XYZ file of C-alpha atoms in Angstrom:
512
model
C 105.187 143.953 108.712
C 104.502 142.340 112.067
C 101.285 142.943 113.932
C 103.376 144.514 116.713
C 104.937 147.062 114.401
C 101.590 147.874 112.832
C 100.029 148.442 116.244
C 102.875 150.717 117.354
C 102.566 152.792 114.194
C 98.785 153.076 114.584
C 99.244 154.139 118.205
C 101.692 156.900 117.304
C 99.401 158.342 114.652
C 96.276 158.068 116.806
C 98.058 160.009 119.548
C 98.930 162.728 117.078
C 95.389 163.102 115.744
C 92.925 162.421 118.590
C 91.436 159.683 120.712
C 88.729 158.891 118.190
C 90.580 159.569 114.974
C 93.873 158.049 113.833
C 96.125 157.399 110.898
C 96.740 153.990 109.401
C 99.640 152.859 107.295
C 98.399 152.419 103.775
C 100.003 149.112 103.171
C 101.140 146.475 105.502
C 98.210 144.257 106.290
C 99.322 140.868 107.548
C 97.643 139.094 104.670
C 98.851 137.428 101.515
C 97.814 138.988 98.242
C 95.231 137.017 96.337
C 97.523 136.182 94.135
C 126.943 145.672 93.883
C 125.578 149.257 94.090
C 126.825 151.883 91.672
C 126.576 155.613 92.304
C 124.370 157.323 89.753
C 122.812 160.730 89.315
C 119.272 161.350 90.450
C 116.788 160.584 87.640
C 115.660 163.629 85.636
C 112.315 165.221 86.384
C 109.884 167.286 84.355
C 109.242 170.683 85.954
C 107.157 172.096 83.126
C 103.819 173.564 84.223
C 100.839 171.246 84.021
C 98.579 172.411 81.236
C 96.099 171.162 78.679
C 92.626 169.682 78.990
C 91.650 166.606 80.974
C 89.220 164.508 78.961
C 87.588 161.100 79.028
C 90.751 159.343 77.877
C 93.302 161.078 80.136
C 93.196 158.706 83.070
C 92.628 155.662 80.877
C 95.842 156.477 79.001
C 97.772 156.997 82.250
C 96.579 153.641 83.575
C 97.574 151.847 80.358
C 100.983 153.482 80.178
C 101.977 153.281 83.865
C 100.419 150.042 85.167
C 103.251 147.945 83.639
C 105.740 149.969 85.731
C 103.868 149.273 88.979
C 104.619 146.071 90.895
C 102.805 144.245 93.658
C 105.117 143.436 96.564
C 104.861 140.456 98.864
C 107.237 140.616 101.831
C 107.844 137.759 104.226
C 109.149 138.280 107.741
C 109.745 136.053 110.721
C 107.975 136.737 113.960
C 108.024 134.986 117.312
C 104.787 133.135 117.862
C 104.720 134.359 121.475
C 104.446 137.922 120.238
C 101.250 137.106 118.366
C 99.374 136.253 121.583
C 100.011 139.642 123.176
C 97.189 141.175 121.174
C 94.654 138.540 122.258
C 95.324 138.602 125.993
C 97.383 135.409 125.920
C 100.476 134.535 127.883
C 102.496 133.035 125.062
C 101.788 129.507 126.376
C 101.092 126.339 124.453
C 97.405 126.099 123.483
C 97.068 122.375 124.284
C 98.765 122.838 127.648
C 96.349 125.612 128.527
C 93.359 123.272 128.172
C 94.786 119.868 129.124
C 98.077 120.192 130.892
C 98.803 122.963 133.318
C 97.632 122.449 136.817
C 99.753 120.570 139.317
C 102.409 119.764 136.734
C 105.786 121.296 136.150
C 105.586 123.383 133.022
C 108.174 122.496 130.421
C 110.262 125.480 129.336
C 108.895 127.089 126.208
C 111.259 127.804 123.360
C 110.527 130.909 121.332
C 108.966 129.845 118.072
C 109.169 131.747 114.847
C 106.532 131.777 112.208
C 106.412 133.517 108.898
C 103.990 136.324 108.181
C 103.330 137.934 104.835
C 102.408 141.515 104.011
C 101.248 143.196 100.844
C 102.501 146.458 99.361
C 103.284 148.248 96.119
C 106.335 149.609 94.292
C 107.321 151.034 90.914
C 110.196 150.468 88.512
C 112.598 153.401 88.180
C 115.154 151.842 85.803
C 115.245 149.036 83.272
C 117.983 147.232 85.231
C 115.389 146.227 87.800
C 115.520 148.905 90.506
C 112.184 149.501 92.253
C 111.138 152.206 94.717
C 108.730 151.460 97.551
C 108.088 152.430 101.189
C 110.574 151.499 103.872
C 107.779 150.110 106.042
C 106.760 147.728 103.237
C 110.087 145.862 103.288
C 111.642 146.691 106.651
C 112.674 143.524 108.461
C 111.633 141.299 105.548
C 113.493 138.015 105.129
C 112.129 137.621 101.609
C 110.852 140.149 99.073
C 108.909 139.161 95.959
C 107.278 141.225 93.229
C 104.760 140.541 90.503
C 104.105 142.581 87.369
C 101.023 143.793 85.565
C 99.460 141.089 83.412
C 101.172 138.184 85.162
C 99.278 135.382 86.820
C 98.653 135.824 90.526
C 101.106 133.113 91.549
C 104.040 134.417 89.463
C 106.514 136.251 91.688
C 110.087 137.405 91.101
C 112.500 137.577 94.021
C 114.088 140.923 94.867
C 116.663 142.142 97.369
C 116.833 145.212 99.568
C 119.449 147.687 98.352
C 118.934 150.701 100.613
C 116.322 152.367 102.784
C 115.634 155.696 104.464
C 113.172 155.844 107.384
C 112.992 159.659 107.300
C 111.306 159.616 103.885
C 109.811 156.136 104.407
C 111.497 155.077 101.171
C 113.372 151.959 100.138
C 115.114 150.753 97.001
C 114.916 147.097 96.019
C 116.271 145.291 92.942
C 115.220 142.192 91.028
C 117.696 139.377 91.642
C 117.209 137.881 88.192
C 117.472 140.355 85.277
C 114.242 140.971 83.398
C 113.796 142.300 79.904
C 111.278 144.785 78.590
C 110.680 146.578 81.890
C 108.641 149.763 81.841
C 110.069 152.553 84.001
C 108.283 155.553 85.416
C 108.981 159.186 84.648
C 109.437 161.719 87.433
C 107.429 164.909 87.809
C 108.128 167.845 90.117
C 106.231 167.527 93.383
C 106.996 171.157 94.268
C 104.758 172.252 91.375
C 101.678 170.468 92.741
C 98.891 172.609 94.151
C 95.534 171.893 95.792
C 93.024 170.934 93.106
C 95.542 169.300 90.740
C 94.433 165.929 89.362
C 96.323 162.834 90.567
C 96.161 159.089 89.929
C 97.114 156.318 92.385
C 97.976 152.803 91.219
C 98.535 150.064 93.781
C 97.697 146.812 95.481
C 94.915 147.653 97.990
C 93.848 144.661 100.089
C 95.765 142.464 97.642
C 93.659 143.609 94.677
C 96.522 144.047 92.237
C 96.930 147.098 89.981
C 93.947 149.064 91.167
C 93.606 152.587 89.761
C 91.981 155.466 91.666
C 91.663 159.141 90.755
C 91.394 162.291 92.853
C 93.026 165.643 93.461
C 95.726 167.087 95.665
C 93.815 168.189 98.753
C 96.699 169.974 100.463
C 100.465 170.301 100.338
C 103.052 170.446 103.135
C 100.962 168.543 105.680
C 103.107 167.869 108.757
C 103.348 164.117 109.308
C 105.062 162.240 112.211
C 107.853 159.977 110.991
C 110.006 159.477 114.088
C 110.361 160.723 117.659
C 110.131 164.532 117.462
C 110.613 164.437 113.683
C 108.051 165.376 111.084
C 107.965 165.513 107.297
C 105.857 167.566 104.926
C 103.647 165.291 102.803
C 101.034 165.672 100.081
C 97.393 165.056 100.987
C 95.043 163.553 98.410
C 91.470 162.303 98.205
C 92.395 159.648 95.626
C 91.342 156.348 97.199
C 94.284 154.812 99.080
C 93.900 151.716 101.234
C 96.097 149.193 103.064
C 98.274 147.647 100.345
C 98.721 150.900 98.417
C 101.848 151.833 100.355
C 104.897 152.292 98.169
C 102.832 152.841 95.038
C 103.080 155.905 92.820
C 100.950 159.019 92.971
C 100.938 160.393 89.412
C 100.137 163.796 87.969
C 97.931 164.401 84.933
C 100.895 163.672 82.638
C 101.408 160.269 84.254
C 104.603 161.323 86.069
C 105.367 160.257 89.643
C 105.006 163.137 92.080
C 104.652 161.125 95.304
C 104.908 157.742 97.027
C 101.661 156.737 98.755
C 102.401 155.993 102.387
C 99.479 156.409 104.823
C 95.793 157.091 105.242
C 93.701 158.940 107.793
C 90.876 156.897 109.240
C 88.458 156.715 112.117
C 87.854 154.181 114.870
C 85.130 152.358 112.925
C 87.086 151.389 109.840
C 90.623 150.938 108.541
C 89.899 151.870 104.941
C 89.770 154.970 102.805
C 87.671 157.907 103.930
C 89.116 160.375 101.447
C 92.295 161.460 103.225
C 95.541 159.891 102.066
C 99.164 160.975 102.288
C 102.104 160.656 99.908
C 105.779 161.466 100.391
C 106.747 164.144 97.813
C 108.887 162.506 95.153
C 111.424 165.346 95.085
C 112.757 164.428 98.527
C 113.099 160.765 97.532
C 114.421 161.297 93.994
C 117.420 163.202 95.342
C 118.256 160.249 97.627
C 118.324 157.584 94.910
C 122.123 157.810 94.374
C 122.649 157.228 98.113
C 120.026 154.478 98.249
C 121.927 152.642 95.517
C 125.053 152.670 97.681
C 123.069 151.042 100.484
C 123.357 153.927 102.932
C 121.732 157.330 103.269
C 123.871 159.779 105.214
C 122.191 162.773 106.857
C 123.389 165.695 108.934
C 122.528 166.509 112.531
C 123.581 169.261 114.945
C 121.868 167.856 118.076
C 119.376 170.582 118.889
C 115.610 170.714 119.132
C 114.062 173.789 117.555
C 110.647 175.409 117.304
C 109.068 178.403 115.644
C 109.674 181.775 117.265
C 106.450 182.783 119.087
C 104.537 185.457 117.185
C 104.009 187.513 120.319
C 107.681 187.572 121.355
C 109.473 188.881 118.267
C 110.556 192.113 119.932
C 111.933 190.267 122.961
C 114.182 188.213 120.681
C 115.278 191.224 118.647
C 113.386 190.289 115.496
C 111.425 192.636 113.238
C 109.635 189.764 111.470
C 108.933 186.134 112.212
C 111.902 184.100 110.992
C 114.607 181.790 112.268
C 114.408 178.762 114.553
C 114.253 178.983 118.340
C 116.620 176.545 120.055
C 114.881 174.556 122.780
C 117.483 171.964 123.777
C 121.164 171.462 123.001
C 122.532 167.935 123.194
C 125.536 167.557 125.446
C 128.750 167.017 123.530
C 127.012 167.498 120.179
C 128.017 169.820 117.326
C 125.810 172.690 118.525
C 127.105 172.486 122.103
C 130.707 172.428 120.907
C 130.022 175.476 118.752
C 128.592 177.411 121.703
C 124.896 177.396 120.761
C 122.675 177.754 123.824
C 118.994 177.130 124.585
C 117.105 180.318 123.811
C 119.270 181.260 120.838
C 117.463 181.989 117.577
C 119.299 180.545 114.568
C 118.809 183.097 111.780
C 121.487 181.948 109.306
C 122.951 178.539 108.529
C 125.898 178.151 106.182
C 125.453 181.690 104.884
C 121.761 181.343 104.045
C 118.903 182.995 105.968
C 116.682 180.644 107.962
C 113.064 181.538 107.319
C 111.503 178.918 109.594
C 112.109 175.959 111.863
C 111.223 173.489 109.100
C 113.658 175.102 106.683
C 116.493 174.765 109.193
C 115.705 171.093 109.814
C 115.612 170.275 106.095
C 118.822 172.201 105.487
C 120.694 170.449 108.289
C 119.662 166.917 107.313
C 120.680 167.639 103.715
C 124.144 168.841 104.778
C 126.943 166.318 104.391
C 128.274 165.091 107.759
C 131.707 166.510 108.501
C 130.943 169.838 106.821
C 131.977 172.914 108.819
C 129.495 175.770 108.473
C 129.032 179.266 109.898
C 125.911 179.836 111.980
C 124.444 183.187 112.990
C 122.312 183.336 116.122
C 120.448 186.021 118.040
C 121.186 185.994 121.761
C 119.911 188.752 124.037
C 118.892 190.639 120.872
C 122.475 190.647 119.615
C 123.887 188.776 116.616
C 126.599 186.225 117.284
C 128.586 184.280 114.679
C 129.544 180.698 115.504
C 131.126 177.821 113.607
C 130.035 174.207 113.896
C 130.831 170.890 112.249
C 127.780 168.857 111.219
C 127.610 165.325 112.632
C 125.940 162.236 111.125
C 122.380 161.407 112.119
C 121.794 158.089 113.845
C 118.007 157.844 113.838
C 117.807 154.623 115.858
C 119.962 156.080 118.615
C 117.986 159.309 118.578
C 114.636 157.520 118.757
C 115.722 155.201 121.581
C 116.484 157.952 124.084
C 114.143 157.441 126.998
C 111.950 160.235 128.236
C 112.591 161.470 131.741
C 110.488 160.561 134.732
C 108.270 163.523 135.546
C 106.864 162.604 138.932
C 108.133 163.995 142.189
C 106.813 164.858 145.621
C 106.992 168.547 146.557
C 108.661 169.594 149.794
C 107.337 173.149 149.909
C 105.322 175.110 147.389
C 105.289 178.627 146.008
C 102.582 179.732 143.579
C 103.390 181.795 140.528
C 100.604 184.161 139.516
C 100.010 184.588 135.797
C 101.920 181.544 134.567
C 99.960 178.633 136.009
C 102.864 176.864 137.723
C 103.541 175.867 141.307
C 107.166 175.845 142.458
C 108.797 173.643 145.072
C 112.188 173.050 146.663
C 114.537 170.833 144.667
C 116.135 168.254 146.957
C 119.051 166.013 146.055
C 116.801 162.950 146.239
C 114.238 164.450 143.855
C 117.009 165.583 141.502
C 118.416 162.051 141.439
C 114.999 160.561 140.625
C 114.603 163.105 137.828
C 117.991 162.059 136.404
C 119.478 165.510 136.899
C 123.203 166.079 137.541
C 124.158 165.927 141.218
C 125.326 169.538 141.221
C 122.232 171.022 139.570
C 120.747 174.117 141.205
C 117.201 175.115 140.408
C 113.560 175.003 141.415
C 111.156 172.093 141.070
C 107.931 172.647 139.132
C 105.478 170.650 141.208
C 102.232 171.450 139.410
C 101.165 172.971 136.090
C 97.621 174.243 135.789
C 95.845 172.560 132.893
C 95.073 175.014 130.126
C 97.484 177.639 131.452
C 100.073 179.398 129.319
C 102.831 177.195 130.726
C 100.776 174.057 130.091
C 100.153 175.027 126.461
C 103.845 175.700 125.895
C 104.824 172.238 127.166
C 106.019 172.931 130.724
C 105.395 169.799 132.794
C 105.280 168.667 136.403
C 108.745 167.428 137.329
C 110.613 169.965 135.212
C 113.454 171.792 136.974
C 113.419 175.574 136.498
C 117.007 176.790 136.115
C 116.677 180.362 134.827
C 114.072 183.094 134.473
C 114.925 185.629 131.778
C 118.472 184.223 131.687
C 119.049 184.806 135.417
C 119.620 181.697 137.608
C 117.023 180.830 140.267
C 117.818 178.558 143.201
C 114.753 178.755 145.466
C 110.973 178.840 144.993
C 110.838 182.335 146.486
C 113.545 183.652 144.161
C 111.869 182.129 141.101
C 108.461 183.472 142.152
C 109.901 186.990 142.538
C 111.569 186.793 139.100
C 108.344 185.651 137.480
C 106.407 188.324 139.348
C 108.606 191.015 137.799
C 107.377 190.066 134.324
C 104.610 192.532 133.408
C 101.157 191.256 132.477
C 101.222 190.402 128.778
C 105.016 190.160 128.859
C 107.090 187.120 127.938
C 109.262 185.089 130.298
C 112.251 183.172 128.966
C 112.466 179.966 130.986
C 115.359 177.501 130.974
C 114.311 174.157 132.457
C 115.907 170.765 132.814
C 114.064 167.591 131.871
C 115.694 164.187 132.025
C 119.092 165.815 132.497
C 118.644 167.888 129.329
C 118.279 171.669 129.297
C 115.293 173.017 127.373
C 114.207 176.577 126.572
C 110.619 177.853 126.712
C 108.891 181.169 126.124
C 105.748 181.711 128.207
C 103.437 184.721 127.974
C 102.123 186.040 131.280
C 98.354 186.380 131.623
């Protein structure tokens, strides 16, 4: 993995945690270690309850049995030499020219140079015909992938090829190019059966130290982990020592079965190593994808909405007797949800005939639905149930992640304060609307300021948003919007429809 990619990943995770504390990928140090698809069924897994004593030989036996199935991965990628200087304050210029050549002379044009960088990671054999699971970020962009096995000399590597990858589970399937005999394959456990306090074993290649074994427990399950723009996955947390180079390696239960793929660690600003908080992708979500990975493509569903949990203090306003469903925030123009008639502010309570208990359940259900499938959807709108029908589209993660965020700066023309919500409202002019990338015919009110710490601020309302509706009624002037907000009783909830970057988004804000 290039230094640029590593830095971007670190930056994303640091922003999620805090200024002083960040997350670090558990594998791709830029260092060298010291040393025709066929559709198949998902491998079987053992869902039997974990039982029996753990004694002095338990982990020793797991290490002996499973180490031969774990491989060290060395990936080689090409990177422009100019890119390397960005992290040292350089300009991408020639080093000799900087000291001996530059002044008063015409600089010769520089040609981008490529140089090879190597990264270390881990993987594990899932079948005797040479298929190996690892993390996507271990092999993404690699021009050459090599693996070494337990017991081999440090300089013995076998070339492998990328078969398929899935960024949403950070998983990838590679295969040995030359057949090998006598391979040891892992067995799969059931990650849904793991609970805090359960023993686990990690085997990997930390800092290039091949086949290192560490032991710990599951610290937590269903930790929300950022994997892409506005997308999160539930991962397992463990205190088993995981360090850079462990990525892609197995996390095993007390029977020696794989229940996770080690992918990241939590660290502080003073060190990039283990401090007792590591994360693993649950194996159940990856195991089910293996048939698709072997075809070279993972196909996932999308309906082009953003959703959030229904606020606890607004259940009655939405017509709910208990907290359930997923609140629609935005609806992508021309997408499946828009074509079906779903609107911002709807609460999706059923999808394809099954109740939706939470936002996360809806997201996981949608991505697991085959693109092209037509499904019924039940929504709550103005406290009334409404049945709709939509056809699921195919997720294009790169396209989704590349959508630019809207510019949120604008100069107010006139202001109107809104008591109880912490927002200041201004007149929306055609020039401001154009700079905010809003349609030319949009009618609404400009939010010119949002008081830090206010209800609106905590819900995500931002300066530069365009307020379109208050409690589903259009507003076209600061005075009209202020009156509508003023009619909301203290402690009541306002339903706000705003536009940001040309996209409508729904918010619920409690009035102080």
